Each structure stands twice: as structure tokens, then as C-alpha cells.
Amino acid sequence: MKKPLLYITRKEHFNAAHKLYNPNWTIEQNDAVFGKCANANWHGHNFDLYVTVKGHPNPDTGFIIDLKQLKTLIHREVIEPLDHKNLNEDVPFLKGVLPSIENIATAIWERISSQLPNECKLHKILLYETEQNFVEYYGETEA
Amino acid sequence: MKKPLLYITRKEHFNAAHKLYNPNWTIEQNDAVFGKCANANWHGHNFDLYVTVKGHPNPDTGFIIDLKQLKTLIHREVIEPLDHKNLNEDVPFLKGVLPSIENIATAIWERISSQLPNECKLHKILLYETEQNFVEYYGETEA
Amino acid sequence: MKKPLLYITRKEHFNAAHKLYNPNWTIEQNDAVFGKCANANWHGHNFDLYVTVKGHPNPDTGFIIDLKQLKTLIHREVIEPLDHKNLNEDVPFLKGVLPSIENIATAIWERISSQLPNECKLHKILLYETEQNFVEYYGETEA
Amino acid sequence: MKKPLLYITRKEHFNAAHKLYNPNWTIEQNDAVFGKCANANWHGHNFDLYVTVKGHPNPDTGFIIDLKQLKTLIHREVIEPLDHKNLNEDVPFLKGVLPSIENIATAIWERISSQLPNECKLHKILLYETEQNFVEYYGETEA
Amino acid sequence: MKKPLLYITRKEHFNAAHKLYNPNWTIEQNDAVFGKCANANWHGHNFDLYVTVKGHPNPDTGFIIDLKQLKTLIHREVIEPLDHKNLNEDVPFLKGVLPSIENIATAIWERISSQLPNECKLHKILLYETEQNFVEYYGETEA
Amino acid sequence: MKKPLLYITRKEHFNAAHKLYNPNWTIEQNDAVFGKCANANWHGHNFDLYVTVKGHPNPDTGFIIDLKQLKTLIHREVIEPLDHKNLNEDVPFLKGVLPSIENIATAIWERISSQLPNECKLHKILLYETEQNFVEYYGETEA
């Protein structure tokens, strides 16, 4: 018998400071490309993070994954290292990474995908920087 | 000439009680797995339901499907049977189903997919239990 | 020198089951007045609770009240007793209370107003049952 | 080395009047099919538009596309022609188009897809007419 | 014994066309003052309406007012006359009124305040034109 | 004849970095009181600002105040000085102010209240730091 395949999502959030700044460039280049996002003294955001996992509901629980377990995993791997932190300065797994939402989402995928239980797989990382700007990553890569 | 293929969504909602409880298990097993969601006297939610249909816009109306017709269908098949009900006790099409959002979404797919007019197809059921927890089903199955 | 008076709010939420049912009435009377809200097997909601406190910012902290402290207080007095519970059956401080949002909000006021630190006062309880239905209580009474 | 592929979205909005009305039909036919949406003197909406672009983050900027550039493009191609306008009467690129959200979204795709820089591609147009009604277009066509 | 005084709110919405246009002025004056809001062919909005009523909960029902009754009243007095209409042209009770949200809210107050049951009173009309622009009216007047 | 008195609100937003840190205290005292909000390298937020003005609608325009004018004023006095800035370091009018939302809201009141046209008055500053934490200021003071 065929089992349905579903996608379940947990939303969490963190508040952090960052700036968009390429240390290989001059201040003028950074200002020209990043504008006010390059402000030397930082700015910040309320980031909303949606983690989507796919799998089959377990017949005994109705769950793809226990959302309490997923919440705990997201907090340990992402929220605790990032919440109330400076994304350019304070986060070991973002060292050397220019903290655009594209690069943060890619780094979050790496943190979570390897930690999920065997019966499900990471499907999507959705990261909002503001209500108007957000990025999605499905683990796809191209040469 | 090629016709564009689009996806249109109607949002509806219902308020219901449920508990996560496997009747084949002891109370202790249920408490261990489901925690406060197993509370014997039930708890409840405002469920938000998004039904997405795909198809080609009709040249005379610009519609994939008349959203008034889709709304009527969702109310007849889902909202009336579920709204202000107990999902474990009161709903014929959920009898014997552990009412996780995964299982409710799968059951809603079955209710709606067979009732759509020929010119469009059900694409997705998206069901929110809370703003932080939601599930998507595209009718996919695996052996 | 005059000190500014401000109002600060903390939002929390809980998910619970209830029914609107007057035990002094017949089933028919309850159905006539409360309609589907009287469903014998309960229904439920995601309740959003906003607690507003007024006071003067402390010169050393800039705080009317430490929101971590207010969050802890709301959780102890309201969220833990109500979350994933049946409001008609499970909550000692709602025993004998018909759990309309009006009556729940009034009861929440009593739970919180006496527990605040001396330097601030409870200003408002705002309770959402759905996005369309909500109630506000400022502790006002009339003979 | 493989480069990650991501999807970035910018949200903008416009307020416009329209009616659903097929000029090849009688008033009675229009009323029968479109109901109150055919009101001769128009009605209107706050439209929310989400434009999603896919590509690889640039190693120097972390950007798939500069969102300031995408915002400018959306404003020039869509918001300025549509905001505070009558979608049946005032918009050159909608002349002869029945302004259902399906047809508006398809027209917006054409406006934007050809204007993007080479390093990224348009992935999706998502258009909300109300919180309950929205349409998605991925540029797919079928014979 | 003193009875608590509470405020209960029902949210409804309507979609309508309007323009801001003073018929005693020239087109140039209208354009200078109202800008794109004076567009001759109209524009439109999704209006969100919040009606707040104050009173004492009835001891038998826990209700200030039955929200089903309030919903019916709002629909009859406001939503049916305004939804999918042109606010300058189609609405008898707005004839001769410049349909700014200020003036619409004042007119809605008049429609509803006289229709409420004796045991409660209208407290506030809150009207959103967009998420960024809204107006509140408490029935206050000044000479 | 009596003129109605209404309250109109404009919403704007800014993204900024800050930390809660009292420079007269040791690091240990700051950590004990402010917890993770005292992180030396800053954190940040998306701040939502609602400015409410009261007055009588002008008979010729229907406006209490032209919202384009209010938007321009808010941008000049608040958004430009605060957006993508560090609230502890970069803002002249917050020098020496501990940037809690209470203190920021009070400072914003001072910036705006003196700049409004004569025919209306500032009524409220509402400032959200997160969806769960916000503060309101009506210009009230006490000895």
C-alpha cells in the first residue's frame, strides 16, 4: 500500500545584528554596493525562520516528525547560536561568510540537514529578513 | 498556441477540538509521546486551510475555477463537517484516524480532489494548526 | 521633573478547548442561544493574549517592567493553567465560570493584577479568540 | 565546486480598481457569472505582489540579485502602471485583458521576466487580491 | 455587587472603489491636493472594519452582545451597502460625502450606533484602508 | 454644529541595531539585568512605528491631516535618522539615552509632536520591537 508523502513546517525566530560588508573591498566600494546596509555600526532585524521537513506520517503517531523534537533541534543548531548575536562577529559557523540572507539560509541548511532522524528529510529553509525580503533554499546546487 | 498554467488558492478556516491519542496505547505511552497534546479533556485550535487548484484560465472568464464555486465546495466538504467539532469524535470521515495535521490534510485532499470540475486539478492542501506549525500535501504517495 | 507614563505590552498565546454552555439550561436552550458553540463534544481555539502594564521607565534600565519577568508571570498565572486544557473542565480558577472570552479575560485580570511589582500597574487584558473576535478589559466595574 | 541555487522574493503592493466583465456578453450574462464582481461602477483591492527570482549568490556580495535593483524594476514595470489605477481602463499592457488575478499575474510575468539581469531568472509571480484569494504563476504553459 | 465593563470587537471587511475628489474644485486643484488618489477612473481597497461595543457580560450567557447578532447587524448596515461598490457613486448613505476614511468611519458610526440592543453601546469604529493607514472614531464631537 | 473628532494613524518601519546596556554599570551588572539583550556586539530588530494624530476632518478634503504630509514628516524626523543605524551609537537625538523601546518611543514623541500642523495634535506613539513586545506613549507625564 502506498504511503502519503507530506511536508511539515516549524516556524521559529531570532533577532540579530549584521552588516553587509565585503572585507576585501574599500569602504567606498561597500557603500556603493550595499548602501545603508553597510553601515559601519551595524543594523539588525527580526528574522523569521521556517524549516520544512518531508516524510511519511508514522502510523502510530500520525507524525512525520515530532514537532517538539524539531523545535529542540532548530533551537540548538540555529536559534541559540544566532539570537541576540552579531552575525558578522559572534557566530562560529558564519565566520568568513558574508551574512546575506542567501548565505545565512545556506548555512542553516547545513546545520539542520545532517541532524534529522532517518525517517524524514530536510525539504526547505525559508528565511525572512523583513516582511518584504525573504529567501528559500531546497539544498539544490549546480556546477 | 500555448496556454498558461496557474495555481489559485482559496483560504478558509475552522475551529475545532482534538487530542493526539493512540487508543492502542496506555495513557502513560500517550503522555510520553504526545505530552500536553494528549490531554484527556481535549484542547483545540483555529485551523487555517488553503486549497490550491491548478489549471488554465478560461478565455471567457479569466478564471481557472470560479472561487465562489471553490468556496462552496470547501464549505460543504470540509468546513461544515469540521467547524466547531471534535475531530476525534464528531467527524464521520475521520473515524479511526489519529487527528494529527498530517492525517487531517490527507483526509481533506481525498474529500476535495474528486469533487473538482474537469478543467482543473487539486494541487495542494495547506493546513495551519498554529502560526508556527503547518503541513502541506500534494497528493504524492510512495510505496 | 515630570516622568513620562507609558504602556508596555507582552503577547503570549495558548490553545484550548471549550464550549459555551449554561448548565442551568436545557440542551435546546443552549443550542438556541449558543448555536454550534454549544457542541457537546467541545471545540477549540488558538487564543492570543496581550497583557498591558503602565508605569514610568526606570532611569537605570529604561524599563517599566522587565519583559522577561512579565513573561514569566503570564506563563505561571495564565499559560500553564490554560494551554492545551479544557476551559470548562480543567482549570481551577474557571470552575463555575461560563468560558466566554469576556469571562476568561476578567478572570485573567484577577490573576495578574495582584502579582505585578509595585512600580507598575495592570492596564489592559486583550484576548483574541479568533482574528475576528476579541475582548478588552481595563478593570473597570459599574454598580 | 557546486554552487547553491536559491530563490529570493521581494514583496510590493498596489491599490487598484477593476471589475470582472466580459464585453462580449450581455449585462445579465456578466451578472450571472461574475456576481457582485461585475458591479458597473467598479470595486477595488489592495493587491500584494511577490516576485521570486532564482539564481546563485554572487561570491562578492552574497546576492542573487540586489533587492534594491529588483524593487526598482518592479516599481517601474508594475507598481507605477497599476497603483491607484483602473485595471480595465488605465493600463496599456492590460488593454483587452479581462483583469482576473490569473490574467494580471500572467501579464506581470511578461513585464518582469525579460528585464532581469542575466545571472538570475524569474521563478514565480504570486498575486494576492485578498487574504483569502491568491494566484501563483511559474511561467508554465501547455498546448 | 459591581459588574465588570468590557469591550468586545467584531472584524469584518469589504472591497470597494473610490476616489478622493472634491466636486467643487477643478481637476487641477484635486490633483494638487489628492495626487494619485484623485485618479478619474477610480482606484480601490480592501477595507478592514472593526466594530467595538462596550457593556457588561450577561450572567446567563457570558456575552456583552451575541457576536452572531453583531455580525448580522454589521453586514446589513455596512457590508452589504459597501462591498464591491463604488463609494462615491453607489451608496445612498454616502451621497454627497467625500469618501475619505475619516468620513466613511463617521458614517458607519451613525449606521450602527442606533441599531444596537439597549444593554450595550457602540464604543469605537476602526477602519483600515491599507495596513499603513487607518482611522478610529469614538463618537466624540467638538464645537 | 459639532464636528467629529477622529484619530488617524500612519505605520512606518525601520531596521536598527541596539543593545541594552547601562554604561554606569559593570558588564556583570548589565548581563544580570539585561541578559542576552546586553550582547556586547549588538543585536537588532525590525521596528514597526505607528503615529496617531487626532483632529477634525477638513470639510474640503475629508482629511485630519494629509497622510502624505504625515509620512514625509515621520520619514524626516524618525525613519531617516534611525533606519539601518545603531541606536546606541549613531543617532544624535538618542545620545545618552538607554535605547529601550520605552525611551525610544518617548524620544520619537518629542520629535514629532512639535512638527505637526496647527489643526491636529499628536495622540499616540506605538512602537513594536517584536510582534510580542510593544510600547505606547500618549505624552502623559507624572511628577
XYZ file of N, CA and C in Angstrom, chain E residues 10-142:
399
model
N -15.797 42.959 16.795
C -16.008 42.081 15.637
C -15.342 42.719 14.422
N -14.550 41.923 13.713
C -13.884 42.374 12.489
C -14.622 41.851 11.260
N -14.912 42.733 10.317
C -15.463 42.351 9.018
C -14.675 43.099 7.939
N -14.909 42.774 6.680
C -14.193 43.514 5.633
C -15.059 43.687 4.386
N -14.666 44.694 3.594
C -15.338 44.911 2.309
C -14.311 45.443 1.322
N -14.580 45.191 0.057
C -13.706 45.639 -1.027
C -14.481 46.661 -1.848
N -13.898 47.826 -2.061
C -14.662 48.871 -2.741
C -13.738 49.772 -3.554
N -14.343 50.482 -4.507
C -13.638 51.504 -5.273
C -13.987 52.877 -4.710
N -13.078 53.812 -4.834
C -13.402 55.207 -4.528
C -12.391 56.106 -5.231
N -12.626 57.385 -5.167
C -11.570 58.354 -5.441
C -11.741 59.496 -4.462
N -10.650 60.190 -4.187
C -10.709 61.382 -3.365
C -10.788 62.554 -4.327
N -11.923 63.224 -4.297
C -12.223 64.208 -5.328
C -13.283 65.149 -4.771
N -12.976 66.424 -4.755
C -13.936 67.431 -4.296
C -14.615 68.036 -5.529
N -15.903 67.797 -5.706
C -16.576 68.242 -6.936
C -16.675 69.760 -7.050
N -16.388 70.491 -5.967
C -16.404 71.960 -6.034
C -15.078 72.536 -6.539
N -14.105 71.667 -6.778
C -12.789 72.120 -7.204
C -12.555 71.745 -8.665
N -11.555 72.381 -9.264
C -11.134 71.982 -10.612
C -10.346 70.676 -10.528
N -10.165 70.066 -11.693
C -9.331 68.862 -11.751
C -7.930 69.173 -11.245
N -7.417 70.341 -11.603
C -6.052 70.691 -11.193
C -5.955 70.797 -9.671
N -6.972 71.435 -9.052
C -6.961 71.523 -7.587
C -7.021 70.125 -6.965
N -7.885 69.279 -7.505
C -7.987 67.918 -6.981
C -6.658 67.172 -7.121
N -6.035 67.277 -8.279
C -4.746 66.599 -8.456
C -3.693 67.137 -7.498
N -3.710 68.464 -7.294
C -2.700 69.061 -6.423
C -2.860 68.567 -4.986
N -4.090 68.432 -4.508
C -4.327 68.032 -3.121
C -4.307 66.520 -2.950
N -4.981 65.808 -3.845
C -5.197 64.374 -3.620
C -4.225 63.491 -4.404
N -3.476 64.058 -5.336
C -2.484 63.273 -6.073
C -3.135 62.093 -6.781
N -2.456 60.931 -6.725
C -2.957 59.768 -7.462
C -4.285 59.260 -6.897
N -4.633 59.662 -5.659
C -5.932 59.257 -5.090
C -7.103 59.901 -5.817
N -6.826 60.916 -6.640
C -7.884 61.582 -7.407
C -8.061 60.976 -8.800
N -7.362 59.882 -9.102
C -7.439 59.283 -10.447
C -8.895 59.173 -10.926
N -9.188 59.806 -12.097
C -10.570 59.927 -12.579
C -11.287 58.591 -12.685
N -10.555 57.548 -13.063
C -11.170 56.227 -13.251
C -11.161 55.370 -11.996
N -10.954 56.007 -10.826
C -11.071 55.313 -9.553
C -9.842 54.459 -9.232
N -9.739 54.118 -7.964
C -8.867 53.044 -7.509
C -9.655 52.335 -6.398
N -9.048 51.431 -5.663
C -9.844 50.714 -4.663
C -9.001 50.088 -3.586
N -9.695 49.524 -2.616
C -9.028 48.957 -1.440
C -9.802 47.765 -0.900
N -9.080 46.941 -0.133
C -9.688 46.005 0.810
C -9.794 46.730 2.140
N -10.991 47.089 2.535
C -11.180 47.786 3.808
C -11.432 46.760 4.915
N -10.711 46.910 6.029
C -10.983 46.102 7.222
C -11.691 46.980 8.245
N -12.803 46.482 8.765
C -13.636 47.237 9.702
C -13.711 46.503 11.029
N -13.397 47.215 12.121
C -13.505 46.672 13.479
C -14.561 47.492 14.225
N -15.602 46.815 14.702
C -16.663 47.466 15.461
C -16.554 47.020 16.912
N -16.348 47.992 17.822
C -16.177 47.678 19.241
C -17.373 48.178 20.038
N -17.928 47.284 20.853
C -19.124 47.542 21.653
C -18.752 47.366 23.114
N -19.285 48.229 23.992
C -18.982 48.051 25.422
C -20.230 47.711 26.218
N -20.022 46.973 27.320
C -21.145 46.597 28.169
C -20.708 45.576 29.199
N -21.692 45.087 29.941
C -21.448 44.099 30.992
C -21.808 42.711 30.474
N -20.990 41.702 30.745
C -21.379 40.349 30.347
C -22.691 39.939 31.025
N -23.591 39.390 30.262
C -24.835 38.842 30.799
C -24.512 37.613 31.655
N -25.046 37.528 32.878
C -24.681 36.396 33.737
C -25.081 35.037 33.148
N -26.131 34.984 32.338
C -26.580 33.702 31.779
C -25.774 33.247 30.568
N -25.223 34.185 29.818
C -24.552 33.829 28.563
C -23.058 34.150 28.561
N -22.634 35.000 29.464
C -21.250 35.472 29.421
C -20.996 36.476 28.310
N -22.040 36.916 27.636
C -21.910 37.790 26.459
C -22.237 39.249 26.780
N -21.452 40.174 26.259
C -21.853 41.577 26.182
C -22.935 41.716 25.114
N -22.649 41.109 23.991
C -23.599 41.040 22.887
C -23.283 39.740 22.167
N -24.291 39.095 21.639
C -24.075 37.886 20.840
C -23.351 38.307 19.555
N -22.137 37.786 19.331
C -21.366 38.235 18.166
C -22.027 37.826 16.853
N -22.842 36.777 16.863
C -23.596 36.442 15.645
C -24.572 37.578 15.316
N -25.198 38.122 16.382
C -26.128 39.242 16.191
C -25.375 40.489 15.709
N -24.202 40.745 16.296
C -23.410 41.909 15.880
C -22.944 41.751 14.432
N -22.519 40.545 14.072
C -22.094 40.282 12.694
C -23.251 40.541 11.715
N -24.428 40.065 12.049
C -25.597 40.266 11.182
C -25.889 41.757 11.011
N -25.808 42.477 12.124
C -26.059 43.920 12.093
C -25.023 44.648 11.219
N -23.745 44.314 11.389
C -22.698 44.966 10.589
C -22.899 44.647 9.108
N -23.236 43.407 8.812
C -23.445 43.051 7.399
C -24.611 43.831 6.805
N -25.716 43.901 7.538
C -26.898 44.578 6.996
C -26.654 46.076 6.829
N -26.017 46.698 7.818
C -25.883 48.161 7.811
C -24.665 48.653 7.026
N -23.619 47.840 6.927
C -22.363 48.330 6.339
C -21.856 47.463 5.189
N -21.710 46.187 5.406
C -21.021 45.365 4.395
C -21.866 45.265 3.128
N -23.140 44.949 3.262
C -23.963 44.831 2.048
C -24.033 46.144 1.271
N -24.231 47.283 1.914
C -24.233 48.522 1.114
C -22.877 48.916 0.513
N -21.751 48.447 1.086
C -20.440 48.944 0.642
C -19.623 47.935 -0.152
N -19.827 46.637 0.076
C -18.933 45.639 -0.513
C -19.108 45.551 -2.033
N -17.965 45.599 -2.732
C -17.952 45.563 -4.198
C -18.776 46.703 -4.789
N -18.686 47.858 -4.122
C -19.374 49.051 -4.606
C -18.369 50.188 -4.825
N -18.894 51.229 -5.465
C -18.149 52.467 -5.657
C -18.622 53.448 -4.583
N -17.712 53.842 -3.694
C -18.121 54.609 -2.517
C -18.552 56.032 -2.876
N -18.123 56.540 -4.028
C -18.581 57.875 -4.458
C -19.930 57.817 -5.150
N -20.267 56.662 -5.758
C -21.401 56.616 -6.671
C -22.574 55.763 -6.199
N -22.282 54.667 -5.495
C -23.296 53.615 -5.343
C -23.988 53.579 -3.988
N -23.571 54.383 -3.018
C -24.001 54.156 -1.635
C -24.909 55.287 -1.167
N -26.205 55.013 -0.971
C -27.114 56.097 -0.579
C -26.635 56.881 0.641
N -26.168 56.196 1.680
C -25.815 56.952 2.897
C -24.475 57.683 2.794
N -23.762 57.545 1.674
C -22.551 58.344 1.450
C -22.732 59.406 0.362
N -23.948 59.590 -0.123
C -24.194 60.606 -1.151
C -23.777 61.984 -0.635
N -22.944 62.661 -1.390
C -22.508 63.990 -1.003
C -21.383 63.999 0.008
N -20.901 62.814 0.372
C -19.797 62.710 1.327
C -18.508 62.432 0.560
N -17.460 63.183 0.840
C -16.153 62.898 0.261
C -15.628 61.653 0.971
N -15.434 60.525 0.241
C -15.192 59.253 0.934
C -13.757 59.039 1.402
N -13.244 59.953 2.227
C -12.019 59.697 2.985
C -12.360 58.682 4.082
N -11.340 57.975 4.603
C -11.644 57.013 5.672
C -12.211 57.721 6.893
N -11.821 58.973 7.123
C -12.403 59.725 8.228
C -13.934 59.816 8.055
N -14.352 60.233 6.861
C -15.785 60.429 6.649
C -16.559 59.111 6.567
N -15.920 58.074 6.022
C -16.599 56.765 5.976
C -16.805 56.243 7.395
N -15.767 56.364 8.239
C -15.873 55.861 9.614
C -16.969 56.584 10.383
N -17.059 57.897 10.198
C -18.107 58.667 10.876
C -19.488 58.212 10.419
N -19.629 57.957 9.113
C -20.927 57.495 8.601
C -21.277 56.104 9.117
N -20.265 55.241 9.233
C -20.524 53.891 9.764
C -20.972 53.970 11.215
N -20.345 54.851 11.994
C -20.789 55.045 13.392
C -22.293 55.341 13.441
N -22.742 56.252 12.596
C -24.162 56.625 12.616
C -25.053 55.437 12.262
N -24.590 54.605 11.312
C -25.389 53.453 10.890
C -25.553 52.423 11.995
N -24.508 52.261 12.810
C -24.502 51.155 13.775
C -24.966 51.583 15.151
N -24.623 52.792 15.570
C -24.852 53.151 16.980
C -26.326 53.108 17.359
N -27.197 53.427 16.423
C -28.628 53.462 16.758
C -29.283 52.089 16.693
N -28.561 51.094 16.211
C -29.158 49.772 15.989
C -28.784 48.749 17.054
N -27.962 49.143 18.008
C -27.508 48.162 18.999
C -28.589 47.916 20.038
N -28.609 46.738 20.635
C -29.567 46.481 21.720
C -29.263 47.384 22.922
N -30.263 47.573 23.785
C -30.158 48.529 24.895
C -29.027 48.234 25.864
N -28.687 46.977 26.029
C -27.743 46.627 27.088
C -26.287 46.896 26.726
N -26.023 47.382 25.532
C -24.634 47.714 25.206
C -24.588 48.993 24.378
N -23.398 49.565 24.224
C -23.225 50.820 23.498
C -22.048 50.716 22.534
N -22.167 51.396 21.427
C -21.047 51.436 20.489
C -19.893 52.215 21.121
N -18.684 51.662 21.037
C -17.516 52.312 21.629
C -16.574 52.883 20.574
N -16.330 52.116 19.502
C -15.333 52.554 18.518
C -15.607 51.960 17.150
N -15.350 52.755 16.127
C -15.243 52.278 14.743
C -13.778 52.434 14.341
N -13.181 51.328 13.925
C -11.785 51.338 13.455
C -11.812 50.858 12.010
N -11.289 51.680 11.106
C -11.368 51.371 9.676
C -9.980 51.462 9.054
N -9.530 50.317 8.489
C -8.252 50.262 7.769
C -8.499 50.415 6.269
N -7.763 51.315 5.643
C -7.787 51.454 4.185
C -6.638 50.635 3.587
N -5.508 50.686 4.256
C -4.378 49.808 3.973
C -3.806 49.443 5.333
N -2.853 48.523 5.315
C -2.177 48.155 6.554
C -1.472 49.360 7.164
N -1.156 50.355 6.353
C -0.400 51.517 6.837
C -1.273 52.715 7.200
N -2.540 52.725 6.793
C -3.415 53.887 7.007
C -4.733 53.444 7.641
N -5.026 53.953 8.831
C -6.308 53.606 9.446
C -6.785 54.722 10.357
N -8.092 54.705 10.647
C -8.708 55.781 11.403
C -9.619 55.192 12.476
N -9.705 55.879 13.617
C -10.564 55.457 14.728
C -11.539 56.580 15.081
N -12.785 56.185 15.374
C -13.795 57.161 15.777
C -14.556 56.616 16.985
N -14.642 57.447 18.046
C -15.312 57.069 19.286
C -16.625 57.832 19.472
N -17.120 58.447 18.429
C -18.352 59.220 18.557
C -18.159 60.579 19.214
N -16.913 60.994 19.394
C -16.637 62.296 20.034
C -16.891 63.440 19.048
N -17.421 64.538 19.565
C -17.577 65.744 18.748
C -17.136 66.953 19.554
N -16.754 67.993 18.812
C -16.393 69.256 19.469
C -17.031 70.398 18.693
